[in-house]
JSON list of C-alpha atoms and ligand atoms in Angstrom, two decimals:
[
{"chain": "A", "resi": 1, "resn": "MET", "atom": "CA", "xyz": [66.14, 175.48, 93.10]},
{"chain": "A", "resi": 2, "resn": "ALA", "atom": "CA", "xyz": [66.81, 176.45, 89.38]},
{"chain": "A", "resi": 3, "resn": "ARG", "atom": "CA", "xyz": [64.78, 173.44, 88.01]},
{"chain": "A", "resi": 4, "resn": "CYS", "atom": "CA", "xyz": [61.96, 174.82, 90.67]},
{"chain": "A", "resi": 5, "resn": "LEU", "atom": "CA", "xyz": [62.01, 178.25, 89.15]},
{"chain": "A", "resi": 6, "resn": "TYR", "atom": "CA", "xyz": [62.38, 177.33, 85.61]},
{"chain": "A", "resi": 7, "resn": "SER", "atom": "CA", "xyz": [59.24, 174.86, 85.97]},
{"chain": "A", "resi": 8, "resn": "LYS", "atom": "CA", "xyz": [57.31, 177.95, 87.66]},
{"chain": "A", "resi": 9, "resn": "TRP", "atom": "CA", "xyz": [58.36, 181.01, 85.66]},
{"chain": "A", "resi": 10, "resn": "GLY", "atom": "CA", "xyz": [60.10, 179.40, 82.46]},
{"chain": "A", "resi": 11, "resn": "ASP", "atom": "CA", "xyz": [57.21, 180.44, 79.99]},
{"chain": "A", "resi": 12, "resn": "GLU", "atom": "CA", "xyz": [56.59, 184.01, 81.39]},
{"chain": "A", "resi": 13, "resn": "LEU", "atom": "CA", "xyz": [60.28, 184.47, 81.21]},
{"chain": "A", "resi": 14, "resn": "ARG", "atom": "CA", "xyz": [60.28, 183.49, 77.67]},
{"chain": "A", "resi": 15, "resn": "ARG", "atom": "CA", "xyz": [57.41, 185.47, 77.15]},
{"chain": "A", "resi": 16, "resn": "ASP", "atom": "CA", "xyz": [59.02, 189.00, 78.33]},
{"chain": "A", "resi": 17, "resn": "PRO", "atom": "CA", "xyz": [59.93, 190.32, 74.89]},
{"chain": "A", "resi": 18, "resn": "GLU", "atom": "CA", "xyz": [63.19, 191.84, 76.33]},
{"chain": "A", "resi": 19, "resn": "ILE", "atom": "CA", "xyz": [64.47, 188.75, 77.99]},
{"chain": "A", "resi": 20, "resn": "ALA", "atom": "CA", "xyz": [63.38, 186.75, 74.78]},
{"chain": "A", "resi": 21, "resn": "ALA", "atom": "CA", "xyz": [65.23, 189.10, 72.32]},
{"chain": "A", "resi": 22, "resn": "ARG", "atom": "CA", "xyz": [68.47, 189.22, 74.65]},
{"chain": "A", "resi": 23, "resn": "THR", "atom": "CA", "xyz": [68.59, 185.32, 75.37]},
{"chain": "A", "resi": 24, "resn": "ARG", "atom": "CA", "xyz": [68.62, 184.83, 71.80]},
{"chain": "A", "resi": 25, "resn": "GLU", "atom": "CA", "xyz": [71.29, 187.77, 71.27]},
{"chain": "A", "resi": 26, "resn": "LEU", "atom": "CA", "xyz": [73.28, 186.01, 73.95]},
{"chain": "A", "resi": 27, "resn": "SER", "atom": "CA", "xyz": [73.11, 182.67, 72.46]},
{"chain": "A", "resi": 28, "resn": "THR", "atom": "CA", "xyz": [74.49, 184.29, 69.19]},
{"chain": "A", "resi": 29, "resn": "LEU", "atom": "CA", "xyz": [77.62, 186.09, 70.91]},
{"chain": "A", "resi": 30, "resn": "ILE", "atom": "CA", "xyz": [78.07, 182.47, 72.85]},
{"chain": "A", "resi": 31, "resn": "LYS", "atom": "CA", "xyz": [78.49, 180.65, 69.60]},
{"chain": "A", "resi": 32, "resn": "ALA", "atom": "CA", "xyz": [80.78, 183.23, 68.47]},
{"chain": "A", "resi": 33, "resn": "SER", "atom": "CA", "xyz": [83.01, 183.02, 71.30]},
{"chain": "A", "resi": 34, "resn": "SER", "atom": "CA", "xyz": [82.90, 179.06, 71.03]},
{"chain": "A", "resi": 35, "resn": "VAL", "atom": "CA", "xyz": [83.84, 179.39, 67.48]},
{"chain": "A", "resi": 36, "resn": "LEU", "atom": "CA", "xyz": [86.67, 181.76, 68.16]},
{"chain": "A", "resi": 37, "resn": "SER", "atom": "CA", "xyz": [87.76, 179.43, 70.99]},
{"chain": "A", "resi": 38, "resn": "SER", "atom": "CA", "xyz": [87.93, 176.42, 68.79]},
{"chain": "A", "resi": 39, "resn": "SER", "atom": "CA", "xyz": [89.74, 178.16, 65.91]},
{"chain": "A", "resi": 40, "resn": "SER", "atom": "CA", "xyz": [92.40, 179.91, 67.91]},
{"chain": "A", "resi": 41, "resn": "GLY", "atom": "CA", "xyz": [93.02, 176.54, 69.53]},
{"chain": "A", "resi": 42, "resn": "VAL", "atom": "CA", "xyz": [92.29, 177.52, 73.21]},
{"chain": "A", "resi": 43, "resn": "THR", "atom": "CA", "xyz": [89.55, 174.74, 72.99]},
{"chain": "A", "resi": 44, "resn": "ASN", "atom": "CA", "xyz": [92.20, 171.81, 72.11]},
{"chain": "A", "resi": 45, "resn": "GLU", "atom": "CA", "xyz": [94.80, 173.22, 74.59]},
{"chain": "A", "resi": 46, "resn": "CYS", "atom": "CA", "xyz": [92.34, 172.83, 77.37]},
{"chain": "A", "resi": 47, "resn": "ARG", "atom": "CA", "xyz": [91.08, 169.11, 76.06]},
{"chain": "A", "resi": 48, "resn": "ILE", "atom": "CA", "xyz": [94.65, 168.05, 75.97]},
{"chain": "A", "resi": 49, "resn": "CYS", "atom": "CA", "xyz": [94.92, 169.61, 79.32]},
{"chain": "A", "resi": 50, "resn": "GLU", "atom": "CA", "xyz": [92.14, 167.67, 80.73]},
{"chain": "A", "resi": 51, "resn": "GLU", "atom": "CA", "xyz": [92.39, 164.40, 79.27]},
{"chain": "A", "resi": 52, "resn": "GLU", "atom": "CA", "xyz": [96.18, 163.87, 78.56]},
{"chain": "A", "resi": 53, "resn": "ASP", "atom": "CA", "xyz": [97.92, 166.26, 81.39]},
{"chain": "A", "resi": 54, "resn": "GLY", "atom": "CA", "xyz": [96.07, 165.24, 84.42]},
{"chain": "A", "resi": 55, "resn": "GLY", "atom": "CA", "xyz": [93.17, 167.72, 84.63]},
{"chain": "A", "resi": 56, "resn": "SER", "atom": "CA", "xyz": [91.87, 171.06, 83.93]},
{"chain": "A", "resi": 57, "resn": "CYS", "atom": "CA", "xyz": [91.21, 174.22, 86.06]},
{"chain": "A", "resi": 58, "resn": "CYS", "atom": "CA", "xyz": [87.62, 173.34, 86.23]},
{"chain": "A", "resi": 59, "resn": "GLY", "atom": "CA", "xyz": [88.02, 172.01, 89.82]},
{"chain": "A", "resi": 60, "resn": "ALA", "atom": "CA", "xyz": [85.63, 170.57, 92.25]},
{"chain": "A", "resi": 61, "resn": "GLY", "atom": "CA", "xyz": [83.75, 173.14, 94.23]},
{"chain": "A", "resi": 62, "resn": "ILE", "atom": "CA", "xyz": [83.74, 175.90, 91.37]},
{"chain": "A", "resi": 63, "resn": "GLU", "atom": "CA", "xyz": [80.00, 175.08, 90.72]},
{"chain": "A", "resi": 64, "resn": "ASP", "atom": "CA", "xyz": [78.89, 176.34, 94.20]},
{"chain": "A", "resi": 65, "resn": "GLY", "atom": "CA", "xyz": [79.88, 180.15, 92.92]},
{"chain": "A", "resi": 66, "resn": "TYR", "atom": "CA", "xyz": [76.72, 179.40, 90.91]},
{"chain": "A", "resi": 67, "resn": "GLY", "atom": "CA", "xyz": [73.25, 180.78, 91.78]},
{"chain": "A", "resi": 68, "resn": "SER", "atom": "CA", "xyz": [69.94, 179.71, 91.22]},
{"chain": "A", "resi": 69, "resn": "GLU", "atom": "CA", "xyz": [69.33, 182.61, 88.91]},
{"chain": "A", "resi": 70, "resn": "LEU", "atom": "CA", "xyz": [72.54, 182.11, 86.34]},
{"chain": "A", "resi": 71, "resn": "LEU", "atom": "CA", "xyz": [71.42, 178.40, 86.47]},
{"chain": "A", "resi": 72, "resn": "LEU", "atom": "CA", "xyz": [67.93, 179.33, 85.47]},
{"chain": "A", "resi": 73, "resn": "LEU", "atom": "CA", "xyz": [69.61, 181.53, 82.84]},
{"chain": "A", "resi": 74, "resn": "ASN", "atom": "CA", "xyz": [71.36, 178.57, 81.40]},
{"chain": "A", "resi": 75, "resn": "LEU", "atom": "CA", "xyz": [67.87, 176.49, 81.28]},
{"chain": "A", "resi": 76, "resn": "LEU", "atom": "CA", "xyz": [66.49, 179.57, 79.43]},
{"chain": "A", "resi": 77, "resn": "LEU", "atom": "CA", "xyz": [69.32, 179.03, 76.82]},
{"chain": "A", "resi": 78, "resn": "GLY", "atom": "CA", "xyz": [68.53, 175.42, 76.60]},
{"chain": "A", "resi": 79, "resn": "ALA", "atom": "CA", "xyz": [71.21, 174.05, 78.65]},
{"chain": "A", "resi": 80, "resn": "VAL", "atom": "CA", "xyz": [70.94, 170.41, 80.34]},
{"chain": "A", "resi": 81, "resn": "LEU", "atom": "CA", "xyz": [71.86, 170.59, 83.97]},
{"chain": "A", "resi": 82, "resn": "PRO", "atom": "CA", "xyz": [73.47, 167.30, 85.07]},
{"chain": "A", "resi": 83, "resn": "GLY", "atom": "CA", "xyz": [72.05, 165.38, 88.16]},
{"chain": "A", "resi": 84, "resn": "VAL", "atom": "CA", "xyz": [75.49, 164.10, 89.18]},
{"chain": "A", "resi": 85, "resn": "ALA", "atom": "CA", "xyz": [79.08, 165.12, 88.67]},
{"chain": "A", "resi": 86, "resn": "ASN", "atom": "CA", "xyz": [81.08, 163.41, 85.60]},
{"chain": "A", "resi": 87, "resn": "SER", "atom": "CA", "xyz": [83.85, 163.39, 87.94]},
{"chain": "A", "resi": 88, "resn": "ALA", "atom": "CA", "xyz": [84.25, 163.61, 91.56]},
{"chain": "A", "resi": 89, "resn": "GLY", "atom": "CA", "xyz": [87.76, 165.68, 91.19]},
{"chain": "A", "resi": 90, "resn": "SER", "atom": "CA", "xyz": [86.12, 168.18, 88.72]},
{"chain": "A", "resi": 91, "resn": "CYS", "atom": "CA", "xyz": [83.31, 170.64, 88.82]},
{"chain": "A", "resi": 92, "resn": "HIS", "atom": "CA", "xyz": [79.88, 169.67, 88.68]},
{"chain": "A", "resi": 93, "resn": "PHE", "atom": "CA", "xyz": [79.41, 171.34, 85.34]},
{"chain": "A", "resi": 94, "resn": "LEU", "atom": "CA", "xyz": [82.36, 169.59, 83.58]},
{"chain": "A", "resi": 95, "resn": "GLY", "atom": "CA", "xyz": [80.91, 167.19, 81.00]},
{"chain": "A", "resi": 96, "resn": "GLU", "atom": "CA", "xyz": [82.31, 164.58, 78.77]},
{"chain": "A", "resi": 97, "resn": "THR", "atom": "CA", "xyz": [83.26, 167.24, 76.24]},
{"chain": "A", "resi": 98, "resn": "GLY", "atom": "CA", "xyz": [83.74, 170.41, 78.30]},
{"chain": "A", "resi": 99, "resn": "CYS", "atom": "CA", "xyz": [81.42, 172.71, 80.23]},
{"chain": "A", "resi": 100, "resn": "VAL", "atom": "CA", "xyz": [77.92, 171.80, 79.79]},
{"chain": "A", "resi": 101, "resn": "LEU", "atom": "CA", "xyz": [76.68, 175.50, 80.65]},
{"chain": "A", "resi": 102, "resn": "HIS", "atom": "CA", "xyz": [75.82, 178.11, 77.99]},
{"chain": "A", "resi": 103, "resn": "ALA", "atom": "CA", "xyz": [76.03, 181.18, 80.44]},
{"chain": "A", "resi": 104, "resn": "ARG", "atom": "CA", "xyz": [79.08, 180.80, 82.68]},
{"chain": "A", "resi": 105, "resn": "ASP", "atom": "CA", "xyz": [80.33, 182.92, 85.36]},
{"chain": "A", "resi": 106, "resn": "ILE", "atom": "CA", "xyz": [82.78, 185.73, 84.46]},
{"chain": "A", "resi": 107, "resn": "LEU", "atom": "CA", "xyz": [85.64, 183.66, 86.38]},
{"chain": "A", "resi": 108, "resn": "CYS", "atom": "CA", "xyz": [85.09, 180.90, 84.26]},
{"chain": "A", "resi": 109, "resn": "ILE", "atom": "CA", "xyz": [85.02, 183.09, 80.90]},
{"chain": "A", "resi": 110, "resn": "ASN", "atom": "CA", "xyz": [87.88, 185.03, 82.19]},
{"chain": "A", "resi": 111, "resn": "TYR", "atom": "CA", "xyz": [90.58, 182.56, 83.20]},
{"chain": "A", "resi": 112, "resn": "MET", "atom": "CA", "xyz": [93.20, 181.79, 81.19]},
{"chain": "A", "resi": 113, "resn": "CYS", "atom": "CA", "xyz": [96.19, 180.39, 82.34]},
{"chain": "A", "resi": 114, "resn": "ARG", "atom": "CA", "xyz": [99.79, 180.70, 81.48]},
{"chain": "A", "resi": 115, "resn": "ARG", "atom": "CA", "xyz": [99.86, 177.69, 78.97]},
{"chain": "A", "resi": 116, "resn": "ILE", "atom": "CA", "xyz": [97.04, 179.59, 76.85]},
{"chain": "A", "resi": 117, "resn": "HIS", "atom": "CA", "xyz": [99.20, 182.58, 76.68]},
{"chain": "A", "resi": 118, "resn": "GLU", "atom": "CA", "xyz": [102.30, 181.06, 76.00]},
{"chain": "A", "resi": 119, "resn": "THR", "atom": "CA", "xyz": [100.59, 178.83, 73.14]},
{"chain": "A", "resi": 120, "resn": "ILE", "atom": "CA", "xyz": [97.89, 180.78, 71.49]},
{"chain": "A", "resi": 121, "resn": "PRO", "atom": "CA", "xyz": [98.95, 183.55, 69.03]},
{"chain": "A", "resi": 122, "resn": "PRO", "atom": "CA", "xyz": [98.21, 186.98, 70.70]},
{"chain": "A", "resi": 123, "resn": "GLY", "atom": "CA", "xyz": [96.28, 188.31, 67.66]},
{"chain": "A", "resi": 124, "resn": "MET", "atom": "CA", "xyz": [93.83, 185.04, 68.07]},
{"chain": "A", "resi": 125, "resn": "LEU", "atom": "CA", "xyz": [93.73, 185.58, 71.90]},
{"chain": "A", "resi": 126, "resn": "PHE", "atom": "CA", "xyz": [92.74, 189.18, 71.19]},
{"chain": "A", "resi": 127, "resn": "ALA", "atom": "CA", "xyz": [89.92, 188.29, 69.14]},
{"chain": "A", "resi": 128, "resn": "LEU", "atom": "CA", "xyz": [88.64, 185.60, 71.60]},
{"chain": "A", "resi": 129, "resn": "ARG", "atom": "CA", "xyz": [89.24, 188.22, 74.45]},
{"chain": "A", "resi": 130, "resn": "LYS", "atom": "CA", "xyz": [86.79, 190.74, 72.43]},
{"chain": "A", "resi": 131, "resn": "ALA", "atom": "CA", "xyz": [83.98, 188.43, 71.72]},
{"chain": "A", "resi": 132, "resn": "ASN", "atom": "CA", "xyz": [84.40, 187.24, 75.39]},
{"chain": "A", "resi": 133, "resn": "GLY", "atom": "CA", "xyz": [83.89, 190.71, 76.70]},
{"chain": "A", "resi": 134, "resn": "ALA", "atom": "CA", "xyz": [80.46, 190.99, 74.53]},
{"chain": "A", "resi": 135, "resn": "GLU", "atom": "CA", "xyz": [79.45, 187.87, 76.00]},
{"chain": "A", "resi": 136, "resn": "MET", "atom": "CA", "xyz": [80.06, 188.92, 79.69]},
{"chain": "A", "resi": 137, "resn": "ASP", "atom": "CA", "xyz": [78.30, 192.26, 79.35]},
{"chain": "A", "resi": 138, "resn": "LEU", "atom": "CA", "xyz": [75.23, 190.51, 78.13]},
{"chain": "A", "resi": 139, "resn": "ILE", "atom": "CA", "xyz": [75.20, 187.69, 80.68]},
{"chain": "A", "resi": 140, "resn": "PHE", "atom": "CA", "xyz": [75.68, 190.26, 83.40]},
{"chain": "A", "resi": 141, "resn": "ALA", "atom": "CA", "xyz": [72.71, 192.31, 82.00]},
{"chain": "A", "resi": 142, "resn": "LEU", "atom": "CA", "xyz": [70.29, 189.45, 81.38]},
{"chain": "A", "resi": 143, "resn": "HIS", "atom": "CA", "xyz": [71.31, 187.80, 84.93]},
{"chain": "A", "resi": 144, "resn": "GLU", "atom": "CA", "xyz": [70.37, 191.20, 86.41]},
{"chain": "A", "resi": 145, "resn": "ARG", "atom": "CA", "xyz": [66.99, 191.09, 84.28]},
{"chain": "A", "resi": 146, "resn": "VAL", "atom": "CA", "xyz": [66.36, 187.51, 85.63]},
{"chain": "A", "resi": 147, "resn": "LYS", "atom": "CA", "xyz": [67.13, 188.19, 89.22]},
{"chain": "A", "resi": 148, "resn": "GLY", "atom": "CA", "xyz": [64.85, 191.16, 89.11]},
{"chain": "A", "resi": 149, "resn": "PHE", "atom": "CA", "xyz": [61.87, 189.14, 87.69]},
{"chain": "A", "resi": 150, "resn": "ILE", "atom": "CA", "xyz": [62.25, 186.40, 90.31]},
{"chain": "A", "resi": 151, "resn": "ARG", "atom": "CA", "xyz": [62.63, 189.22, 93.02]},
{"chain": "A", "resi": 152, "resn": "LYS", "atom": "CA", "xyz": [59.55, 190.78, 91.98]},
{"chain": "A", "resi": 153, "resn": "ASN", "atom": "CA", "xyz": [57.53, 187.84, 91.63]},
{"chain": "A", "resi": 154, "resn": "THR", "atom": "CA", "xyz": [58.74, 185.91, 94.58]},
{"chain": "A", "resi": 155, "resn": "LEU", "atom": "CA", "xyz": [59.15, 188.36, 97.44]},
{"chain": "B", "resi": 201, "resn": "LIG", "atom": "S1", "xyz": [92.76, 177.37, 80.97]},
{"chain": "B", "resi": 201, "resn": "LIG", "atom": "FE1", "xyz": [94.80, 176.37, 81.30]},
{"chain": "B", "resi": 201, "resn": "LIG", "atom": "S2", "xyz": [94.39, 175.05, 83.16]},
{"chain": "B", "resi": 201, "resn": "LIG", "atom": "FE2", "xyz": [92.43, 175.52, 82.18]},
{"chain": "B", "resi": 201, "resn": "LIG", "atom": "S3", "xyz": [91.87, 173.72, 81.23]},
{"chain": "B", "resi": 201, "resn": "LIG", "atom": "FE3", "xyz": [92.87, 175.11, 79.47]},
{"chain": "B", "resi": 201, "resn": "LIG", "atom": "S4", "xyz": [95.01, 174.68, 79.63]},
{"chain": "B", "resi": 201, "resn": "LIG", "atom": "FE4", "xyz": [93.96, 173.72, 81.33]},
{"chain": "B", "resi": 202, "resn": "LIG", "atom": "S1", "xyz": [83.85, 176.64, 82.75]},
{"chain": "B", "resi": 202, "resn": "LIG", "atom": "FE1", "xyz": [82.23, 175.07, 83.54]},
{"chain": "B", "resi": 202, "resn": "LIG", "atom": "S2", "xyz": [83.10, 173.18, 84.07]},
{"chain": "B", "resi": 202, "resn": "LIG", "atom": "FE2", "xyz": [84.53, 174.55, 83.86]},
{"chain": "B", "resi": 202, "resn": "LIG", "atom": "S3", "xyz": [84.56, 175.65, 86.28]},
{"chain": "B", "resi": 202, "resn": "LIG", "atom": "FE3", "xyz": [83.47, 176.89, 84.88]},
{"chain": "B", "resi": 202, "resn": "LIG", "atom": "S4", "xyz": [81.28, 175.98, 85.18]},
{"chain": "B", "resi": 202, "resn": "LIG", "atom": "FE4", "xyz": [82.92, 174.53, 86.08]}
]
């Protein structure tokens, strides 16, 4: 469904000045969160959890919480959606090196397990959380804008 919407409306969505500007802004915020996730050690803890300790929290079925408009937003951001899952026991969007999505659901961004809270210094976690907050706010606003566009043009 997301691919269909993208092939029909992708060009028009990109030409919308507000969506284009906010998509660029969101890409910058997502990169900033990703840099902080790496520098704080969170990315590495999650990698060890997935590769050495028997599997991360990205379990099978979580992909069902993703609607077509949020996936459409991911396509606008340049994400490549996999046709088949990398592993039957994991979320459809968990690739070889982590999540393949750019704009993730708030649940995915927000969740940090006890291991993360016990291993990552609080100051670093605070900086990451602050960046995640800005990222989530803009994902919410842009997701609503994309949903509004699709509703207006398809109903
Ligand atoms: S948040 Fe916790 S459970 Fe999820 S991948 Fe990272 S370390 Fe593993
Ligand atoms: S972070 Fe990505 S791979 Fe993990 S559960 Fe969420 S969508 Fe799936």
